[in-house]
Amino acid sequence: MPSNTVNKHAELAEALKQRILILDGAMGTMIQEHKLEEQDYRGERFKDWHVLIKGNNDLLSLTQPKIIADIHRGFLNAGADIIETNTFNSTTISMEDYDMASISREINVESAKLARSICDEFTAKNPAKPRYVAGVLGPTSKTCSISPDVNDPGYRNITFDKLVTAYVESTLALMEGGVDLILIETIFDTLNAKAASFAVEEAFEQAGRKLPVMISGTITDASGRTLSGQTTEAFYNSIRHIKPISIGLNCALGPDLLRQYVEELSRVCETFVSVHPNAGLPNEFGEYDLEAPEMAAEIIDWGKSGFINIVGGCCGTTPAHIKAFAKGLEGVKPRPLPELEVRMRLSGLEACNLN
């Protein structure tokens, strides 16, 4: 492992021991505030594209880079330490929805370069507070372990190998663009997460260097399970062998409903814990109503309870939310890494820990 990679991992690990790091908020929420239309997404380059592309937010890194740059700046001004690249749907698999798989790599590279330049701009202003770029790998719109056809439980619309191929390409492109770490997020199917993790390791081998990896799963409802049926601890047991720098939860639920699962993850997780919840549950218009002060009160409680090392926001969160988190968590000690007894930790839908 090259020394610069070792230094980056060590730098992050040391920072995480000293304070709770702040992740950014919702890229999609901020894009929606611009009320962009079809022609805004297309720009000059894609003005004659043969399918509708409104809603392809990742494409805006190419057609509206100033908007994306300003969103990054907004979150950094609010106090974020880690900025996520605008690549949640940038795999070839997700880009197939717009017949744009062929430009997937370019979107990843350019999104990473854009986030890199903005983070470097802020780090240069205050070297004592370095800013990091997390290269985002989203879950894709496919699921590897669940059939999309209720009449054919054995049917799958994606294979493990196809997921791996897509994730390898995206990871290499993000690395080329200059990210500091890889964030595999919003995982609703653990098999997808395993494909992403396998692909990231393959990409590291091809590139001849490694980066820190964050993994964040999604508890989909009050049942406390992922969409593929696993409890929080079972999800953790399924991916702990990858040895990411952090394991966490994001999306789906607001902080009030997510709290018990954050506490559970904090109890069982040997590494750092990250969380970025939604600003509550969506209302009848699909909007999120939890304001910054209310949400920050929950987040600050998590910090003071010793649950978290990295915290940010998912759907509905704005720079105002991130600013409230950052201010409220100043001086709050991060969760210390626990020393857990050595056990055989297995998982199906639930955890099975053997002495």
Tab-separated table of C-alpha atoms in Angstrom:
chain	number	residue	atom	x	y	z
A	1	MET	CA	0.000	0.000	0.000
A	2	PRO	CA	1.581	3.322	-1.038
A	3	SER	CA	2.570	5.651	1.791
A	4	ASN	CA	0.163	8.396	0.707
A	5	THR	CA	-2.712	5.919	0.990
A	6	VAL	CA	-1.552	4.823	4.427
A	7	ASN	CA	-1.315	8.474	5.462
A	8	LYS	CA	-4.832	9.254	4.246
A	9	HIS	CA	-6.305	6.313	6.139
A	10	ALA	CA	-4.273	7.170	9.244
A	11	GLU	CA	-5.208	10.843	8.976
A	12	LEU	CA	-8.903	10.046	8.813
A	13	ALA	CA	-8.703	7.472	11.603
A	14	GLU	CA	-6.914	9.935	13.862
A	15	ALA	CA	-9.429	12.677	13.114
A	16	LEU	CA	-12.271	10.281	13.914
A	17	LYS	CA	-10.731	9.550	17.307
A	18	GLN	CA	-10.488	13.271	18.089
A	19	ARG	CA	-13.930	14.522	17.062
A	20	ILE	CA	-17.198	13.674	15.343
A	21	LEU	CA	-16.762	14.379	11.627
A	22	ILE	CA	-19.568	16.057	9.726
A	23	LEU	CA	-20.819	14.611	6.449
A	24	ASP	CA	-22.775	16.762	4.013
A	25	GLY	CA	-26.540	16.735	3.379
A	26	ALA	CA	-28.874	15.868	0.529
A	27	MET	CA	-27.657	16.659	-2.969
A	28	GLY	CA	-31.058	15.786	-4.459
A	29	THR	CA	-32.909	18.104	-2.094
A	30	MET	CA	-30.662	21.015	-3.012
A	31	ILE	CA	-30.998	20.300	-6.747
A	32	GLN	CA	-34.797	20.295	-6.424
A	33	GLU	CA	-34.655	23.836	-5.019
A	34	HIS	CA	-33.376	25.012	-8.416
A	35	LYS	CA	-36.611	23.765	-10.110
A	36	LEU	CA	-34.721	22.648	-13.207
A	37	GLU	CA	-36.574	21.696	-16.376
A	38	GLU	CA	-35.763	19.233	-19.150
A	39	GLN	CA	-33.673	21.749	-21.110
A	40	ASP	CA	-31.610	22.547	-17.994
A	41	TYR	CA	-30.659	18.896	-17.632
A	42	ARG	CA	-29.851	18.581	-21.335
A	43	GLY	CA	-27.652	21.633	-21.723
A	44	GLU	CA	-26.093	22.183	-25.129
A	45	ARG	CA	-24.340	18.832	-25.311
A	46	PHE	CA	-27.471	16.694	-24.842
A	47	LYS	CA	-30.075	19.002	-26.389
A	48	ASP	CA	-31.033	16.349	-28.959
A	49	TRP	CA	-30.855	13.297	-26.659
A	50	HIS	CA	-33.429	10.717	-27.747
A	51	VAL	CA	-35.030	10.056	-24.322
A	52	LEU	CA	-36.208	12.346	-21.522
A	53	ILE	CA	-33.453	12.986	-18.984
A	54	LYS	CA	-35.038	15.313	-16.443
A	55	GLY	CA	-34.291	13.799	-13.034
A	56	ASN	CA	-30.857	12.504	-13.999
A	57	ASN	CA	-29.212	14.561	-11.266
A	58	ASP	CA	-25.751	13.078	-11.754
A	59	LEU	CA	-25.682	14.354	-15.331
A	60	LEU	CA	-25.718	17.900	-13.937
A	61	SER	CA	-22.039	17.488	-13.089
A	62	LEU	CA	-21.528	17.779	-16.850
A	63	THR	CA	-24.345	20.117	-17.913
A	64	GLN	CA	-24.691	22.370	-14.844
A	65	PRO	CA	-21.381	22.082	-12.954
A	66	LYS	CA	-21.776	25.514	-11.320
A	67	ILE	CA	-24.969	24.397	-9.585
A	68	ILE	CA	-23.267	21.284	-8.219
A	69	ALA	CA	-20.181	23.266	-7.169
A	70	ASP	CA	-22.347	25.792	-5.326
A	71	ILE	CA	-24.166	22.986	-3.490
A	72	HIS	CA	-20.820	21.547	-2.379
A	73	ARG	CA	-19.725	25.010	-1.210
A	74	GLY	CA	-22.965	25.435	0.721
A	75	PHE	CA	-22.370	22.289	2.735
A	76	LEU	CA	-18.694	23.093	3.309
A	77	ASN	CA	-19.588	26.585	4.506
A	78	ALA	CA	-22.032	24.926	6.896
A	79	GLY	CA	-19.185	22.955	8.459
A	80	ALA	CA	-19.039	19.656	6.571
A	81	ASP	CA	-15.753	17.764	6.758
A	82	ILE	CA	-16.690	15.204	4.104
A	83	ILE	CA	-18.364	15.966	0.779
A	84	GLU	CA	-20.092	13.267	-1.281
A	85	THR	CA	-19.612	13.217	-5.039
A	86	ASN	CA	-22.717	13.700	-7.184
A	87	THR	CA	-22.583	10.080	-8.347
A	88	PHE	CA	-25.346	8.236	-6.491
A	89	ASN	CA	-26.799	6.913	-9.773
A	90	SER	CA	-23.683	7.055	-11.932
A	91	THR	CA	-23.059	3.346	-12.422
A	92	THR	CA	-23.648	1.971	-15.911
A	93	ILE	CA	-26.584	0.012	-14.468
A	94	SER	CA	-28.453	3.077	-13.209
A	95	MET	CA	-27.497	5.157	-16.247
A	96	GLU	CA	-29.189	2.580	-18.474
A	97	ASP	CA	-32.482	4.195	-17.405
A	98	TYR	CA	-31.506	7.189	-19.566
A	99	ASP	CA	-29.600	5.187	-22.191
A	100	MET	CA	-26.434	6.868	-20.909
A	101	ALA	CA	-24.362	3.903	-19.727
A	102	SER	CA	-21.632	4.922	-22.180
A	103	ILE	CA	-20.949	8.167	-20.284
A	104	SER	CA	-21.064	6.650	-16.803
A	105	ARG	CA	-17.289	6.745	-16.440
A	106	GLU	CA	-17.083	10.377	-17.531
A	107	ILE	CA	-19.739	11.444	-15.019
A	108	ASN	CA	-17.864	9.728	-12.192
A	109	VAL	CA	-14.540	11.298	-13.149
A	110	GLU	CA	-15.918	14.802	-13.594
A	111	SER	CA	-18.066	14.662	-10.450
A	112	ALA	CA	-15.011	13.608	-8.440
A	113	LYS	CA	-12.871	16.367	-9.967
A	114	LEU	CA	-15.548	18.928	-9.184
A	115	ALA	CA	-15.869	17.903	-5.538
A	116	ARG	CA	-12.066	17.674	-5.268
A	117	SER	CA	-11.547	21.218	-6.512
A	118	ILE	CA	-14.103	22.663	-4.080
A	119	CYS	CA	-12.697	20.726	-1.110
A	120	ASP	CA	-9.155	21.828	-1.981
A	121	GLU	CA	-10.400	25.399	-2.147
A	122	PHE	CA	-11.688	25.183	1.451
A	123	THR	CA	-8.709	23.236	2.784
A	124	ALA	CA	-6.376	25.888	1.373
A	125	LYS	CA	-8.278	28.544	3.336
A	126	ASN	CA	-8.016	26.554	6.574
A	127	PRO	CA	-5.372	23.780	6.483
A	128	ALA	CA	-6.165	22.943	10.103
A	129	LYS	CA	-9.558	21.655	8.928
A	130	PRO	CA	-8.917	19.414	5.919
A	131	ARG	CA	-11.946	18.552	3.793
A	132	TYR	CA	-12.387	15.097	2.304
A	133	VAL	CA	-14.099	13.836	-0.848
A	134	ALA	CA	-16.146	10.650	-0.559
A	135	GLY	CA	-16.674	8.933	-3.904
A	136	VAL	CA	-20.269	7.682	-3.786
A	137	LEU	CA	-21.366	4.288	-5.059
A	138	GLY	CA	-25.162	4.051	-4.847
A	139	PRO	CA	-27.156	0.804	-4.597
A	140	THR	CA	-28.387	0.892	-8.259
A	141	SER	CA	-32.055	0.386	-9.093
A	142	LYS	CA	-31.602	-3.397	-9.188
A	143	THR	CA	-31.528	-5.951	-6.378
A	144	CYS	CA	-29.444	-9.083	-6.558
A	145	SER	CA	-31.259	-11.173	-3.958
A	146	ILE	CA	-34.933	-10.304	-4.470
A	147	SER	CA	-37.130	-11.078	-7.462
A	148	PRO	CA	-38.919	-8.065	-8.992
A	149	ASP	CA	-41.590	-10.493	-10.279
A	150	VAL	CA	-44.031	-11.673	-7.582
A	151	ASN	CA	-45.034	-14.565	-9.835
A	152	ASP	CA	-41.454	-15.825	-10.222
A	153	PRO	CA	-39.509	-15.782	-6.934
A	154	GLY	CA	-36.433	-17.226	-8.613
A	155	TYR	CA	-36.139	-14.462	-11.223
A	156	ARG	CA	-33.369	-11.856	-10.958
A	157	ASN	CA	-32.953	-8.753	-13.130
A	158	ILE	CA	-29.244	-8.370	-12.290
A	159	THR	CA	-26.351	-10.713	-11.587
A	160	PHE	CA	-23.569	-10.402	-9.045
A	161	ASP	CA	-20.974	-10.313	-11.823
A	162	LYS	CA	-22.733	-7.496	-13.679
A	163	LEU	CA	-22.887	-5.455	-10.485
A	164	VAL	CA	-19.183	-6.051	-9.903
A	165	THR	CA	-18.274	-4.944	-13.430
A	166	ALA	CA	-20.274	-1.723	-13.050
A	167	TYR	CA	-18.879	-0.939	-9.614
A	168	VAL	CA	-15.274	-1.559	-10.689
A	169	GLU	CA	-15.641	0.956	-13.522
A	170	SER	CA	-17.203	3.571	-11.240
A	171	THR	CA	-14.620	3.087	-8.494
A	172	LEU	CA	-11.677	3.452	-10.867
A	173	ALA	CA	-13.257	6.584	-12.345
A	174	LEU	CA	-13.830	8.109	-8.914
A	175	MET	CA	-10.226	7.380	-7.984
A	176	GLU	CA	-9.048	8.988	-11.215
A	177	GLY	CA	-11.066	12.062	-10.285
A	178	GLY	CA	-9.237	12.360	-6.969
A	179	VAL	CA	-11.522	11.124	-4.175
A	180	ASP	CA	-10.123	10.488	-0.692
A	181	LEU	CA	-12.378	7.586	0.200
A	182	ILE	CA	-15.148	5.409	-1.219
A	183	LEU	CA	-18.667	5.481	0.241
A	184	ILE	CA	-20.918	2.515	-0.546
A	185	GLU	CA	-24.271	3.877	0.605
A	186	THR	CA	-28.023	3.374	0.907
A	187	ILE	CA	-27.590	-0.386	0.776
A	188	PHE	CA	-31.000	-2.081	0.891
A	189	ASP	CA	-29.722	-5.468	-0.353
A	190	THR	CA	-26.637	-6.879	1.362
A	191	LEU	CA	-25.743	-8.907	-1.716
A	192	ASN	CA	-25.464	-5.668	-3.667
A	193	ALA	CA	-23.168	-4.374	-0.917
A	194	LYS	CA	-21.021	-7.476	-1.187
A	195	ALA	CA	-20.764	-6.988	-4.953
A	196	ALA	CA	-19.788	-3.347	-4.442
A	197	SER	CA	-17.216	-4.244	-1.802
A	198	PHE	CA	-15.718	-6.989	-3.947
A	199	ALA	CA	-15.563	-4.561	-6.871
A	200	VAL	CA	-13.884	-1.861	-4.777
A	201	GLU	CA	-11.155	-4.290	-3.729
A	202	GLU	CA	-10.720	-5.338	-7.367
A	203	ALA	CA	-10.451	-1.682	-8.401
A	204	PHE	CA	-7.863	-1.036	-5.690
A	205	GLU	CA	-5.824	-3.959	-6.986
A	206	GLN	CA	-6.030	-2.668	-10.558
A	207	ALA	CA	-5.084	0.856	-9.476
A	208	GLY	CA	-2.248	-0.350	-7.257
A	209	ARG	CA	-3.463	1.650	-4.247
A	210	LYS	CA	-6.194	1.563	-1.627
A	211	LEU	CA	-8.513	4.147	-0.143
A	212	PRO	CA	-10.547	4.073	3.069
A	213	VAL	CA	-14.042	2.644	2.538
A	214	MET	CA	-17.295	3.616	4.248
A	215	ILE	CA	-20.359	1.348	4.035
A	216	SER	CA	-23.851	2.554	4.913
A	217	GLY	CA	-26.970	0.411	4.913
A	218	THR	CA	-30.656	1.327	4.959
A	219	ILE	CA	-33.285	0.238	7.449
A	220	THR	CA	-36.359	0.494	5.254
A	221	ASP	CA	-39.161	0.714	7.849
A	222	ALA	CA	-40.112	0.261	11.491
A	223	SER	CA	-39.433	-3.485	11.249
A	224	GLY	CA	-35.765	-2.592	11.727
A	225	ARG	CA	-34.629	-4.585	8.710
A	226	THR	CA	-33.091	-3.895	5.326
A	227	LEU	CA	-35.240	-4.513	2.254
A	228	SER	CA	-33.568	-7.900	1.858
A	229	GLY	CA	-34.652	-8.771	5.402
A	230	GLN	CA	-31.594	-8.400	7.623
A	231	THR	CA	-31.517	-6.872	11.075
A	232	THR	CA	-28.897	-4.227	11.864
A	233	GLU	CA	-26.548	-6.690	13.545
A	234	ALA	CA	-26.982	-9.278	10.788
A	235	PHE	CA	-26.119	-6.625	8.197
A	236	TYR	CA	-23.036	-5.717	10.208
A	237	ASN	CA	-21.957	-9.356	10.521
A	238	SER	CA	-22.356	-9.798	6.757
A	239	ILE	CA	-19.902	-7.033	5.847
A	240	ARG	CA	-17.528	-6.690	8.814
A	241	HIS	CA	-14.899	-8.860	7.093
A	242	ILE	CA	-14.368	-6.080	4.547
A	243	LYS	CA	-12.853	-3.961	7.352
A	244	PRO	CA	-14.146	-0.564	6.210
A	245	ILE	CA	-13.140	2.541	8.133
A	246	SER	CA	-16.804	2.986	9.076
A	247	ILE	CA	-20.115	1.167	8.922
A	248	GLY	CA	-23.349	3.077	9.217
A	249	LEU	CA	-26.996	3.667	8.400
A	250	ASN	CA	-28.676	6.251	6.198
A	251	CYS	CA	-31.921	7.219	4.467
A	252	ALA	CA	-35.480	5.826	4.796
A	253	LEU	CA	-36.164	6.916	8.383
A	254	GLY	CA	-35.923	10.122	10.364
A	255	PRO	CA	-33.648	10.331	13.406
A	256	ASP	CA	-36.404	9.535	15.921
A	257	LEU	CA	-37.204	6.179	14.309
A	258	LEU	CA	-33.586	5.421	13.466
A	259	ARG	CA	-32.213	5.990	16.967
A	260	GLN	CA	-32.627	2.448	18.315
A	261	TYR	CA	-30.826	0.989	15.293
A	262	VAL	CA	-27.985	3.501	15.593
A	263	GLU	CA	-27.622	2.472	19.240
A	264	GLU	CA	-27.608	-1.198	18.252
A	265	LEU	CA	-24.969	-0.647	15.554
A	266	SER	CA	-22.853	1.326	18.007
A	267	ARG	CA	-22.974	-1.626	20.405
A	268	VAL	CA	-21.889	-4.309	17.919
A	269	CYS	CA	-19.584	-2.380	15.545
A	270	GLU	CA	-15.822	-2.735	15.974
A	271	THR	CA	-15.030	0.173	13.696
A	272	PHE	CA	-16.273	3.778	13.423
A	273	VAL	CA	-20.018	4.393	13.048
A	274	SER	CA	-21.561	6.778	10.498
A	275	VAL	CA	-25.165	7.946	10.260
A	276	HIS	CA	-26.999	10.258	7.869
A	277	PRO	CA	-30.783	10.036	8.328
A	278	ASN	CA	-33.619	11.701	6.462
A	279	ALA	CA	-35.242	14.893	7.735
A	280	GLY	CA	-38.156	12.841	9.014
A	281	LEU	CA	-40.577	10.842	6.891
A	282	PRO	CA	-41.930	12.372	3.664
A	283	ASN	CA	-45.301	14.104	3.844
A	284	GLU	CA	-48.163	13.603	1.364
A	285	PHE	CA	-46.321	15.788	-1.149
A	286	GLY	CA	-43.076	13.805	-0.838
A	287	GLU	CA	-41.386	16.626	1.052
A	288	TYR	CA	-39.522	16.503	4.360
A	289	ASP	CA	-40.706	18.666	7.241
A	290	LEU	CA	-38.173	18.128	10.032
A	291	GLU	CA	-36.477	21.487	10.530
A	292	ALA	CA	-32.809	21.928	11.421
A	293	PRO	CA	-33.238	22.684	15.174
A	294	GLU	CA	-35.524	19.684	15.759
A	295	MET	CA	-33.294	17.303	13.836
A	296	ALA	CA	-30.137	18.664	15.434
A	297	ALA	CA	-31.569	17.971	18.903
A	298	GLU	CA	-31.807	14.268	18.011
A	299	ILE	CA	-28.366	14.193	16.415
A	300	ILE	CA	-26.735	15.969	19.367
A	301	ASP	CA	-28.320	13.413	21.698
A	302	TRP	CA	-26.743	10.612	19.649
A	303	GLY	CA	-23.384	12.320	19.978
A	304	LYS	CA	-23.656	12.824	23.720
A	305	SER	CA	-24.831	9.215	24.095
A	306	GLY	CA	-21.616	8.037	22.452
A	307	PHE	CA	-23.240	6.451	19.388
A	308	ILE	CA	-21.523	8.151	16.445
A	309	ASN	CA	-18.257	9.097	14.757
A	310	ILE	CA	-19.555	10.550	11.462
A	311	VAL	CA	-22.926	12.226	11.007
A	312	GLY	CA	-24.658	14.040	8.170
A	313	GLY	CA	-28.021	14.177	6.466
A	314	CYS	CA	-29.867	12.313	3.754
A	315	CYS	CA	-33.170	13.203	2.032
A	316	GLY	CA	-34.550	16.600	2.987
A	317	THR	CA	-31.426	17.912	4.715
A	318	THR	CA	-29.933	21.263	3.752
A	319	PRO	CA	-26.883	23.338	4.751
A	320	ALA	CA	-29.015	24.703	7.611
A	321	HIS	CA	-29.315	21.170	9.009
A	322	ILE	CA	-25.605	20.482	8.609
A	323	LYS	CA	-24.706	23.793	10.244
A	324	ALA	CA	-26.919	22.939	13.225
A	325	PHE	CA	-25.296	19.498	13.545
A	326	ALA	CA	-21.784	20.918	13.336
A	327	LYS	CA	-22.454	23.660	15.873
A	328	GLY	CA	-24.280	21.369	18.302
A	329	LEU	CA	-21.580	18.688	18.218
A	330	GLU	CA	-18.644	21.029	18.821
A	331	GLY	CA	-16.681	19.652	21.745
A	332	VAL	CA	-18.772	16.450	21.951
A	333	LYS	CA	-16.486	13.445	22.200
A	334	PRO	CA	-16.752	10.861	19.418
A	335	ARG	CA	-17.758	7.291	20.090
A	336	PRO	CA	-14.704	5.327	21.298
A	337	LEU	CA	-13.950	2.091	19.471
A	338	PRO	CA	-15.090	-0.804	21.672
A	339	GLU	CA	-13.060	-3.920	22.421
A	340	LEU	CA	-15.416	-6.781	21.642
A	341	GLU	CA	-14.781	-10.373	22.599
A	342	VAL	CA	-13.637	-12.659	19.814
A	343	ARG	CA	-16.606	-14.675	18.584
A	344	MET	CA	-17.708	-16.360	15.391
A	345	ARG	CA	-20.188	-13.810	14.034
A	346	LEU	CA	-22.504	-15.216	11.376
A	347	SER	CA	-25.670	-13.950	9.770
A	348	GLY	CA	-28.743	-14.954	7.867
A	349	LEU	CA	-31.677	-12.628	8.249
A	350	GLU	CA	-30.621	-12.352	11.892
A	351	ALA	CA	-27.238	-12.473	13.612
A	352	CYS	CA	-25.805	-15.686	14.985
A	353	ASN	CA	-22.833	-15.141	17.308
A	354	LEU	CA	-21.055	-18.225	18.636
A	355	ASN	CA	-18.484	-18.505	21.403
